[in-house]
mmCIF file of C-alpha atoms and ligand atoms in Angstrom:
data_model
loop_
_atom_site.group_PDB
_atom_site.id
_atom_site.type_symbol
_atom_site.label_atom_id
_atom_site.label_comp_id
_atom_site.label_asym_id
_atom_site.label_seq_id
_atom_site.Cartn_x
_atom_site.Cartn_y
_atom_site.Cartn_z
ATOM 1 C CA UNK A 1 10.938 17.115 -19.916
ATOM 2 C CA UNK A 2 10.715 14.866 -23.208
ATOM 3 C CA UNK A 3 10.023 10.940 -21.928
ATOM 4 C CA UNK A 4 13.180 9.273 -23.420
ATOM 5 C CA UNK A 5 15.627 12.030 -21.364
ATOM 6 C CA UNK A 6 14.349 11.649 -18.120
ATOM 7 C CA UNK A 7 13.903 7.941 -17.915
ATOM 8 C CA UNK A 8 17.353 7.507 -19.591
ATOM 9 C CA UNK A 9 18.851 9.663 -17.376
ATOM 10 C CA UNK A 10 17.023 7.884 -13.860
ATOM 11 C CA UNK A 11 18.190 4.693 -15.079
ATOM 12 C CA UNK A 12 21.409 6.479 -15.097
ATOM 13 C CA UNK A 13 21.358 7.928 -11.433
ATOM 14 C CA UNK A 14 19.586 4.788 -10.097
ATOM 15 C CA UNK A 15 22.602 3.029 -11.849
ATOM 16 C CA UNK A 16 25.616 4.754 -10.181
ATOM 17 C CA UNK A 17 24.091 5.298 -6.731
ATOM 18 C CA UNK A 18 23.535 1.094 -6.914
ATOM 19 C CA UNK A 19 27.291 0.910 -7.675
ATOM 20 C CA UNK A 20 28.875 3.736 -5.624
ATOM 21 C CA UNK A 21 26.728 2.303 -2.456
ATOM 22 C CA UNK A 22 28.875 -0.487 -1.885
ATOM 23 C CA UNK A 23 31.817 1.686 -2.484
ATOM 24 C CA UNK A 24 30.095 4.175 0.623
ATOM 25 C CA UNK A 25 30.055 0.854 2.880
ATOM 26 C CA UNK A 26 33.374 -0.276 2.174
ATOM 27 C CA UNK A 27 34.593 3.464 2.716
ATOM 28 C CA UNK A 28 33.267 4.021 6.213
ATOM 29 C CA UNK A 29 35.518 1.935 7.738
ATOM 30 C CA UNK A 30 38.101 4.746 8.734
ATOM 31 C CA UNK A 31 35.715 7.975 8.325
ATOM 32 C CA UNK A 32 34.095 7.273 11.908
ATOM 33 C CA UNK A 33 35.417 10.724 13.229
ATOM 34 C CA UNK A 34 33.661 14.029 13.130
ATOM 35 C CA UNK A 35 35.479 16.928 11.729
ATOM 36 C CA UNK A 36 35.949 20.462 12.823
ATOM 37 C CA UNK A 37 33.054 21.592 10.560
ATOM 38 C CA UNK A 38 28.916 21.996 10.618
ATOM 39 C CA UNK A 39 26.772 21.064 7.663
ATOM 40 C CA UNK A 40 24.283 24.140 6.245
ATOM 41 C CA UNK A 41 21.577 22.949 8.798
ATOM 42 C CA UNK A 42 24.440 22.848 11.855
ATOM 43 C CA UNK A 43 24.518 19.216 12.037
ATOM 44 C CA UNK A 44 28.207 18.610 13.097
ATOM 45 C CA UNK A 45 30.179 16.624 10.369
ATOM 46 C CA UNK A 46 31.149 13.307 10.589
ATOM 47 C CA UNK A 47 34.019 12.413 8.102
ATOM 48 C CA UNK A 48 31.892 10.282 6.379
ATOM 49 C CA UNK A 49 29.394 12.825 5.649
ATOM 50 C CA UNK A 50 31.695 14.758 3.531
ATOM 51 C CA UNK A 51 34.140 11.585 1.819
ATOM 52 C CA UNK A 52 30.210 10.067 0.397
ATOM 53 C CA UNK A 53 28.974 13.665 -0.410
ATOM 54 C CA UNK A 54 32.333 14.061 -2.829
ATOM 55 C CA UNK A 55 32.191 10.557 -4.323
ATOM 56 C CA UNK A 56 28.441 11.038 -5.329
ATOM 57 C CA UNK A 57 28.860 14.524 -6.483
ATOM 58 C CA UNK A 58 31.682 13.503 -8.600
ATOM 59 C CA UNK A 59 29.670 10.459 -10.035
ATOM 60 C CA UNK A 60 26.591 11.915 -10.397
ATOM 61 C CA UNK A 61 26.865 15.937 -11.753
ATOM 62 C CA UNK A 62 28.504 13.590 -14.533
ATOM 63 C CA UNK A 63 25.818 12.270 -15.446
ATOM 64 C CA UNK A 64 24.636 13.507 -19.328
ATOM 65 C CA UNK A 65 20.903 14.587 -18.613
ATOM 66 C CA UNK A 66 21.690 16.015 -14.569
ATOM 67 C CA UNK A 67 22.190 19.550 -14.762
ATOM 68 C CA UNK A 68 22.089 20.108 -10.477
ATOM 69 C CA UNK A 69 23.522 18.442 -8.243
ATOM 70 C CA UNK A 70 22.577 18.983 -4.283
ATOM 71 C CA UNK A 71 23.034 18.028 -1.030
ATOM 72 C CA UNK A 72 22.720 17.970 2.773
ATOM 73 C CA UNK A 73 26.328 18.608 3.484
ATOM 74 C CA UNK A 74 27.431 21.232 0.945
ATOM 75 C CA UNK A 75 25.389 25.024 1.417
ATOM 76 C CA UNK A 76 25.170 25.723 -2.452
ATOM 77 C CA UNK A 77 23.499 23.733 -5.540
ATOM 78 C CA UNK A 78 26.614 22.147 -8.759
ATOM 79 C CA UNK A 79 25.547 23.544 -11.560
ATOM 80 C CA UNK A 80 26.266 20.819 -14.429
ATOM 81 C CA UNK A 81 24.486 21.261 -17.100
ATOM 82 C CA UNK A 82 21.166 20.570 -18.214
ATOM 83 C CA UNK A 83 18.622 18.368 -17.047
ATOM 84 C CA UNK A 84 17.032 16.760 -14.037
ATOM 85 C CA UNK A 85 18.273 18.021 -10.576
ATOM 86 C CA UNK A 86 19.360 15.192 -8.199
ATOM 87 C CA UNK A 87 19.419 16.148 -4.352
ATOM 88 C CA UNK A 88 20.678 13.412 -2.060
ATOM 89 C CA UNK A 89 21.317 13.144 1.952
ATOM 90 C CA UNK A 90 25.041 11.206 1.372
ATOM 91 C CA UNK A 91 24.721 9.480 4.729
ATOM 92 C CA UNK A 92 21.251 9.282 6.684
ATOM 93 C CA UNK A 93 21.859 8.463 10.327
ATOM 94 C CA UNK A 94 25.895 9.585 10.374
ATOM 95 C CA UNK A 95 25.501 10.053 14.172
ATOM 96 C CA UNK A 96 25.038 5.792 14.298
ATOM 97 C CA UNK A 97 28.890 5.011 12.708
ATOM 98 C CA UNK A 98 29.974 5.885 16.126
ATOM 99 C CA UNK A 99 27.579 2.938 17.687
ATOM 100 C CA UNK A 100 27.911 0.862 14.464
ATOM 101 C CA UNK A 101 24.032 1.069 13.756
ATOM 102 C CA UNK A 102 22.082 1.402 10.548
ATOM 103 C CA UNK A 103 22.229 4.128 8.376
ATOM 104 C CA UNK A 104 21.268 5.080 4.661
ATOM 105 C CA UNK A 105 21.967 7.402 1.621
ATOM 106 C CA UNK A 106 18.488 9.154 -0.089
ATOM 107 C CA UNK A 107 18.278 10.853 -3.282
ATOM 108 C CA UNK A 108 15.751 12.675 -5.187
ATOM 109 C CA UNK A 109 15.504 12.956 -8.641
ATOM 110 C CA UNK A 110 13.518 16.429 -9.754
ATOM 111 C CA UNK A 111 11.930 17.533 -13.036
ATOM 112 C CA UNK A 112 13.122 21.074 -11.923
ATOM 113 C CA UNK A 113 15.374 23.508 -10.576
ATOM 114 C CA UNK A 114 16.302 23.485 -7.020
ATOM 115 C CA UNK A 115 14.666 24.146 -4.688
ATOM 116 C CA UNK A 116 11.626 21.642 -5.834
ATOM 117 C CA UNK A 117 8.198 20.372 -4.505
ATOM 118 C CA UNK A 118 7.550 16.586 -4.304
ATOM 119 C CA UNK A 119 5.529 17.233 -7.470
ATOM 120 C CA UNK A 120 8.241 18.021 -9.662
ATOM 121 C CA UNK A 121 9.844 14.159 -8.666
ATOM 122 C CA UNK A 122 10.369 11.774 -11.240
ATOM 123 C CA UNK A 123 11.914 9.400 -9.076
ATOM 124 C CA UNK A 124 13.529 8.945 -5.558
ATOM 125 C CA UNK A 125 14.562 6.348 -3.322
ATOM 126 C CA UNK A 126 17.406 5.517 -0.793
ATOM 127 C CA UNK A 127 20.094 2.461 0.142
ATOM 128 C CA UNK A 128 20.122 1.320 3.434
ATOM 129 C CA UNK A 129 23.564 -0.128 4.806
ATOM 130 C CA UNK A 130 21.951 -2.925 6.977
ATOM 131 C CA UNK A 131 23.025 -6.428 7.463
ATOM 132 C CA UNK A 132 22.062 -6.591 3.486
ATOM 133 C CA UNK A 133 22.906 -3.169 1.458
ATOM 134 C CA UNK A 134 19.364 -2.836 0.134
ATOM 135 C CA UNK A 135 17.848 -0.254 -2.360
ATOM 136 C CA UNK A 136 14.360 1.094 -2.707
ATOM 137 C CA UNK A 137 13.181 2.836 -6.073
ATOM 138 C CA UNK A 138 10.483 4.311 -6.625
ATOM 139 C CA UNK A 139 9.168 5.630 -9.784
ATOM 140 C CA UNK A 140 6.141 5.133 -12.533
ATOM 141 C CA UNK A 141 4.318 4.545 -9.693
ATOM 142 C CA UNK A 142 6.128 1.296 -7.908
ATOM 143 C CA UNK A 143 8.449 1.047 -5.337
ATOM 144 C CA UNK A 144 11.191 -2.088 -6.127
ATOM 145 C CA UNK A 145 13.658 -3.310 -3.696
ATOM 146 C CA UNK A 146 16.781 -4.384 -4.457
ATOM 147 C CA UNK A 147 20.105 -6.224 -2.752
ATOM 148 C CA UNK A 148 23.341 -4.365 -3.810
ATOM 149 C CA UNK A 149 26.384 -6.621 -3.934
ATOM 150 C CA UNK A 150 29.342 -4.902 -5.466
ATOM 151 C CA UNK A 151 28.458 -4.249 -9.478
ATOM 152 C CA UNK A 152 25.704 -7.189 -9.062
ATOM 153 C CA UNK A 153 21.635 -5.440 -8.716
ATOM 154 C CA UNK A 154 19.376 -8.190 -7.824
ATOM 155 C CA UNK A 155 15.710 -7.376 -7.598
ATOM 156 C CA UNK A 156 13.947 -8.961 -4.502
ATOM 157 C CA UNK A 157 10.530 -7.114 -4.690
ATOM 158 C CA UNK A 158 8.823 -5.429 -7.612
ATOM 159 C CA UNK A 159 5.951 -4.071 -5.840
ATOM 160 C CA UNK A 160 6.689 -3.032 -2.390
ATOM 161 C CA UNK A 161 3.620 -2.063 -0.622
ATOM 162 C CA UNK A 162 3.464 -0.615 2.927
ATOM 163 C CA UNK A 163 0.924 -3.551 4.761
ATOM 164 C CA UNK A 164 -2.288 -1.885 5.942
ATOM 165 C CA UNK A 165 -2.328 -3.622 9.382
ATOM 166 C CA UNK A 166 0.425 -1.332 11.409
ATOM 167 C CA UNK A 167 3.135 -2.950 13.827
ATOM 168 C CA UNK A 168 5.681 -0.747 14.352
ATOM 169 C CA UNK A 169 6.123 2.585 15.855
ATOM 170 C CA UNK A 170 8.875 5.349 15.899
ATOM 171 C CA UNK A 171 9.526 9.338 17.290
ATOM 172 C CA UNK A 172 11.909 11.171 17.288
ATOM 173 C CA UNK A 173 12.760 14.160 19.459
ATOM 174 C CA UNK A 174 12.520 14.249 23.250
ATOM 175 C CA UNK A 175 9.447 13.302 25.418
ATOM 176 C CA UNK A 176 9.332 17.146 26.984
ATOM 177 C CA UNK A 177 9.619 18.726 23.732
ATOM 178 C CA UNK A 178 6.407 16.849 21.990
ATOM 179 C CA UNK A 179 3.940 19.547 21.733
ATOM 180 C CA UNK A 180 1.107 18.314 23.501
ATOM 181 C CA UNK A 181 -1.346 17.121 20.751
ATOM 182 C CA UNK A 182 1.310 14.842 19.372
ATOM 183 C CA UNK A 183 1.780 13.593 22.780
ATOM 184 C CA UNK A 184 -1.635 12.811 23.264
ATOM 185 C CA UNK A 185 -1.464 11.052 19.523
ATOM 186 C CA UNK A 186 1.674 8.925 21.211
ATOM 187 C CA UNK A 187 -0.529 8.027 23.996
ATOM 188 C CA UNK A 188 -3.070 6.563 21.978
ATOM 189 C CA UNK A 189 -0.619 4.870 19.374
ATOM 190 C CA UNK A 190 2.092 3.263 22.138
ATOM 191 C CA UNK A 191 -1.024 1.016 23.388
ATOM 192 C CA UNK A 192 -1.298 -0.355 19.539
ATOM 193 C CA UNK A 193 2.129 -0.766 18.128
ATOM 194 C CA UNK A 194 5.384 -1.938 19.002
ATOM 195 C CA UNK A 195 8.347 0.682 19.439
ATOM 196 C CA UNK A 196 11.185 0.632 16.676
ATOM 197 C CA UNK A 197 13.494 3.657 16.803
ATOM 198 C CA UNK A 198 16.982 3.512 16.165
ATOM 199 C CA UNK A 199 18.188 6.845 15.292
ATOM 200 C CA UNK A 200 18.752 6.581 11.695
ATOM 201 C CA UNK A 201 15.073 7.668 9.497
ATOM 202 C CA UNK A 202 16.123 5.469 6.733
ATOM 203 C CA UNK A 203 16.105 2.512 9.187
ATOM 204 C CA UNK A 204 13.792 3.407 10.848
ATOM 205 C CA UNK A 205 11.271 4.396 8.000
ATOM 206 C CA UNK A 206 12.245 0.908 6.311
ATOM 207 C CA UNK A 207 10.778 -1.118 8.899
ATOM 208 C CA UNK A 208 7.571 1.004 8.397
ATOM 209 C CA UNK A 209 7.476 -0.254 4.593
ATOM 210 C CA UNK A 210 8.263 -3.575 5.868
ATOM 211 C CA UNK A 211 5.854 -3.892 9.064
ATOM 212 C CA UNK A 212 3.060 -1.513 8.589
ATOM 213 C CA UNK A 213 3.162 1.534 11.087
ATOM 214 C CA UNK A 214 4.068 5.126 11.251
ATOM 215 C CA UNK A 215 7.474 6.984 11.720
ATOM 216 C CA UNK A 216 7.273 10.793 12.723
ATOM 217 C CA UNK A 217 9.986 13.112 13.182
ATOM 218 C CA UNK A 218 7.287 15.852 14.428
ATOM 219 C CA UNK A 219 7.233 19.591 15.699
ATOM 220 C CA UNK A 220 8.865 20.353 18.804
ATOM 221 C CA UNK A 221 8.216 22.566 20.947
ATOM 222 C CA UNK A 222 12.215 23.542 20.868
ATOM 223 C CA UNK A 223 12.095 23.278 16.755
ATOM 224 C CA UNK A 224 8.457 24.181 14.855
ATOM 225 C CA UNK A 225 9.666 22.681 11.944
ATOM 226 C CA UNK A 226 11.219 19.437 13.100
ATOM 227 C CA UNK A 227 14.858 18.190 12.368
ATOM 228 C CA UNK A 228 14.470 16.720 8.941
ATOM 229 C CA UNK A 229 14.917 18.644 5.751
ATOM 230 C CA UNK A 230 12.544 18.806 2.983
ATOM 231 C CA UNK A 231 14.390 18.421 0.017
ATOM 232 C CA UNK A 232 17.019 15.711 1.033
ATOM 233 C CA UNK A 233 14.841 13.961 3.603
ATOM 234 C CA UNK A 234 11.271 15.103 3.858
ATOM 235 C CA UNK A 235 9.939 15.045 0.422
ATOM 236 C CA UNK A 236 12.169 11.652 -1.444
ATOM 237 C CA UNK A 237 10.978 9.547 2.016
ATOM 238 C CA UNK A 238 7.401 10.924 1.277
ATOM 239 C CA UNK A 239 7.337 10.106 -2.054
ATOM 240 C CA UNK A 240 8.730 6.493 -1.305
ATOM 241 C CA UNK A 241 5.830 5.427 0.842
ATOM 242 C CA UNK A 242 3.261 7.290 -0.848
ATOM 243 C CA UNK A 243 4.383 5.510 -3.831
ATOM 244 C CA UNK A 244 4.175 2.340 -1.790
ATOM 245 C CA UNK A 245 0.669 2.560 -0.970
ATOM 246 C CA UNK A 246 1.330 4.892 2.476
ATOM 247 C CA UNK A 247 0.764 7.967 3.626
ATOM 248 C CA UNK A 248 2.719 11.658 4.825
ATOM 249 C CA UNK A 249 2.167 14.473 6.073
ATOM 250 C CA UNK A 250 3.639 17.563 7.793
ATOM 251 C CA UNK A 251 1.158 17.850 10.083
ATOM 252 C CA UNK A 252 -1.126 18.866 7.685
ATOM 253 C CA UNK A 253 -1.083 17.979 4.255
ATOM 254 C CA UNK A 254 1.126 15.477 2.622
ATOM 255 C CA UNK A 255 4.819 16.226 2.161
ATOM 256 C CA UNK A 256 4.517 15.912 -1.709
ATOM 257 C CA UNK A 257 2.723 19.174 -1.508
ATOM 258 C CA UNK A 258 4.640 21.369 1.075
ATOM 259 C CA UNK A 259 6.210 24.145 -1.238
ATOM 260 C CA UNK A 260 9.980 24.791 -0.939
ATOM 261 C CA UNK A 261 11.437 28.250 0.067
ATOM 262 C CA UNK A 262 15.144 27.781 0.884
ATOM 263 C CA UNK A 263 17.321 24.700 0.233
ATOM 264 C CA UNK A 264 17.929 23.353 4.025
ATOM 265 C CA UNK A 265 14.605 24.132 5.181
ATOM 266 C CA UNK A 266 13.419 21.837 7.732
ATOM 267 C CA UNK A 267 9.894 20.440 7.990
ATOM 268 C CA UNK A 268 8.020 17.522 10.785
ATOM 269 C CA UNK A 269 7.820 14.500 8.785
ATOM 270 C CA UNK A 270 5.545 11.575 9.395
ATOM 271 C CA UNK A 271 5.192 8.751 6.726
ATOM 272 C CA UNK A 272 3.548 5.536 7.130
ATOM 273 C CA UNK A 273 0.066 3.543 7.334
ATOM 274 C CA UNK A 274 -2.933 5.604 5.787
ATOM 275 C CA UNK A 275 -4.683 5.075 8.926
ATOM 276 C CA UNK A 276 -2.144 6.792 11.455
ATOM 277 C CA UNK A 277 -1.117 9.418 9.415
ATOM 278 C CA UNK A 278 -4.916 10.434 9.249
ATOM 279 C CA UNK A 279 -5.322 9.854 12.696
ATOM 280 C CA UNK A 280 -2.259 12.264 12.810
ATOM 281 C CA UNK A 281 -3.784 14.712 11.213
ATOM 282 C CA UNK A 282 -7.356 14.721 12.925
ATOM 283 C CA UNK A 283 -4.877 14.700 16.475
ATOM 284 C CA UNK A 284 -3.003 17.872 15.171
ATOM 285 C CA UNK A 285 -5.948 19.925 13.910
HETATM 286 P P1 AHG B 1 21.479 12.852 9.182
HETATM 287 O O1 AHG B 1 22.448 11.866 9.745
HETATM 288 O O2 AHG B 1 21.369 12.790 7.685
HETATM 289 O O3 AHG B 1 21.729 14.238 9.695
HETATM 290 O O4 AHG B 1 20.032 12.409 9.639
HETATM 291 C C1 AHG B 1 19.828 12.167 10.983
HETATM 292 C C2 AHG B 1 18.367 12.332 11.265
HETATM 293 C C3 AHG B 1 17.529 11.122 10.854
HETATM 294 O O5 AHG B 1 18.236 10.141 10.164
HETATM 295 C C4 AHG B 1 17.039 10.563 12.148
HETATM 296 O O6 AHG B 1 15.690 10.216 12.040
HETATM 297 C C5 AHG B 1 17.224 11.704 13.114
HETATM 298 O O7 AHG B 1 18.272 12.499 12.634
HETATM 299 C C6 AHG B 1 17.572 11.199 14.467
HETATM 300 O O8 AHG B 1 17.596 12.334 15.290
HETATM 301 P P2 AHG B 1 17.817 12.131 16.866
HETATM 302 O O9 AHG B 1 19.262 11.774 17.021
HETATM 303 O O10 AHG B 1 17.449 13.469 17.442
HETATM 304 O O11 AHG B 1 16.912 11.012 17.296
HETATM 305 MN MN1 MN B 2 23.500 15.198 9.458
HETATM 306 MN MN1 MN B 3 19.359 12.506 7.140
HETATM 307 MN MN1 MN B 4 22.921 13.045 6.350
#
């Protein structure tokens, strides 16, 4: 794609998901509920899920320069027009409204049509609705994090790197359903780093940046290919902490490179310190 468009246009998605995110905080408050419906993956619903998928479809297939629009919730891609393709997961961690715990929005922005490798990225990053709405961008090869307070963007880190020396640790899934190698890679990791998991990969993936560690959502035994999805979860969280100095992988080669079939397709994800995820690897061989 010619330079000028696509950066234009990033500045332009990075713009309105900074301003809508606020918006998305202030609008939980009453969308707590789960509806009568299941996402294309067979997630159940939460009210929330949908309301944030609408208001950042409307913003953002608006956008001069986005010509797809895509998302967790909704089974088929919005045409718009021409340009990049922007796939987002409205609300990461829906399941925590009901518990009031952290959760995040991620979006992708792709040099390509849908369905797209982690190649084809030009930029991705997500919000996470903490104590402090932050954002993390990362494109031209630096991550920066920002605090969002209503229209206001302040920039509290222009290089975010993910520390070499590892703290924290988190896995999802069920003990039982860890195929064994991973559990054996647990076994040896539990003895070294702290445990973080809270349910919510944005959150939990944000303390990785921040700390130094690993977050997997591996294989199970019950699921080959994991829980997360590729496009909306898998690949932007890959790119983010590759970006940032860190590693990924799906077991077996980084995320960036796993090629897309189908839209929803899941895949194990595991981002984090350089040194776990190759210990990951070696344990998973
Ligand atoms: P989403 O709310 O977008 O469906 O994502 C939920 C995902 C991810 O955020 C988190 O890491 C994982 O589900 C937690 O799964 P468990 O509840 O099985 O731990
Ligand atoms: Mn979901
Ligand atoms: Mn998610
Ligand atoms: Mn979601």
């Amino acid at each position: 794609m010619q330079e000028g468009g696509s950066d234009s246009t990033v500045d332009a998605v990075v713009d309105v998901i900074a301003e809508t995110a606020p918006e998305i905080r202030q609008g939980l408050v009453g969308r707590r509920g789960t509806v009568d419906e299941e996402n294309p993956s067979g997630d159940e619903q939460v009210e929330a899920d949908v309301w944030a998928d609408g208001l950042l479809e409307d913003r953002l297939s608006s956008i001069d320069g986005v010509g797809q629009y895509a998302s967790e919730e909704r089974p088929d891609i919005v045409d718009c027009g021409e340009g990049v393709a922007v796939a987002v997961d409205p609300l990461d961690g829906s399941s925590n409204l009901k518990s009031n715990n952290a959760m995040g929005t991620i979006f992708g922005v792709y040099d390509a049509e849908l369905p797209a490798r982690g190649e084809d990225l030009v930029a991705a990053g997500y919000v996470l609705y903490g104590p402090v709405t932050t954002m993390l961008v990362a494109r031209d090869g630096a991550v920066h994090e920002y605090e969002l307070s209503g229209d206001e963007r302040g920039v509290i880190e222009r290089d975010v790197t993910v520390p070499d020396d590892a703290v924290v640790y988190g896995f999802g899934g069920r003990v039982p359903d860890w195929p064994d190698d991973f559990a054996a890679y647990v076994d040896e990791v539990e003895d070294e780093l702290k445990l973080r998991y809270g349910g919510a990969m944005i959150a939990d993936v944000n303390q990785v940046v921040t700390y130094g560690g690993i977050f997997a959502y591996p294989a199970l035994e019950s699921a080959p290919n994991g829980k997360l999805r590729l496009q909306f979860e898998g690949i932007p969280i890959g790119y983010v902490v590759e970006t940032a100095g860190g590693a990924s992988s799906d077991g077996s080669q980084s995320l960036l490179s796993v090629e897309p079939t189908e839209l929803h397709q899941r895949v194990p994800v595991h981002v984090g310190s350089e040194e776990y995820i190759d210990r990951l690897e070696s344990a998973l061989e």
